[in-house]
């Protein structure tokens, strides 16, 4: 959102800076790179456009999210335990990583969905202690890229996509390879896994991070389960981190056939 001028990113940076100061001297180069990236992030053009026009426009034709439910509707879905927790909720800080019950529910959900998505039950349940809850995807993207990416790292990212998915890594000094779609004869588009494999081999060193977004915004593309498994295998063979934006997971037209294994289950 224009990190050089917006108050929230500056506050976030103060928090991050306070944390990295406690690290060992061996991480100083990474700290310098991260600090430089925070200072040089370009303006987030899409979000600045929304900030100016989204609330004042009479009609919005570019929404990428579903219509929100009311709190009354959400509470109508709650069981007795959840409703009691809501009624007794205190407007104070919870645990830094997120409420333990929520993290446990997320772990359980991903394990249960793995069977539904054709992957079978994971060999070992996901550990809630390894999870971190963020309030918004933008925070997760920012903190993850600053933690993972250093100067001259090779990063492969889908394009076009949500601006910061590639923008933060680029600002951190990464060498970017963009995985772009190909247009088919019927006018539809798809992302070719063979092209991704070529991009992963194209850098001077293996990609540090592979950034994907499925189902993809704005094309709607979703790989087959076989293609998804090949993508995961490519990341594993290169020792790459897989950063998967699953914002639109659950909107597949045929979930039984199209829904993919969550990335945290497919590539733990």
PDB file of C-alpha atoms in Angstrom, residues 64 137 213-215 244-249 251:
ATOM      1  CA  UNK A  64     -12.751 -10.597  -6.593  1.00  0.00           C
ATOM      2  CA  UNK A 137      -3.091 -12.145   3.199  1.00  0.00           C
ATOM      3  CA  UNK A 213      -2.141 -18.866  -6.919  1.00  0.00           C
ATOM      4  CA  UNK A 214      -4.799 -21.567  -7.480  1.00  0.00           C
ATOM      5  CA  UNK A 215      -7.560 -21.145  -8.465  1.00  0.00           C
ATOM      6  CA  UNK A 244       0.637 -20.976  -2.579  1.00  0.00           C
ATOM      7  CA  UNK A 245      -2.040 -18.296  -2.397  1.00  0.00           C
ATOM      8  CA  UNK A 246      -5.250 -20.288  -1.877  1.00  0.00           C
ATOM      9  CA  UNK A 247      -7.553 -17.284  -1.503  1.00  0.00           C
ATOM     10  CA  UNK A 248     -10.094 -18.712  -3.953  1.00  0.00           C
ATOM     11  CA  UNK A 249      -9.884 -22.324  -2.828  1.00  0.00           C
ATOM     12  CA  UNK A 251     -14.810 -21.826  -5.478  1.00  0.00           C
TER      13      UNK A 251
END
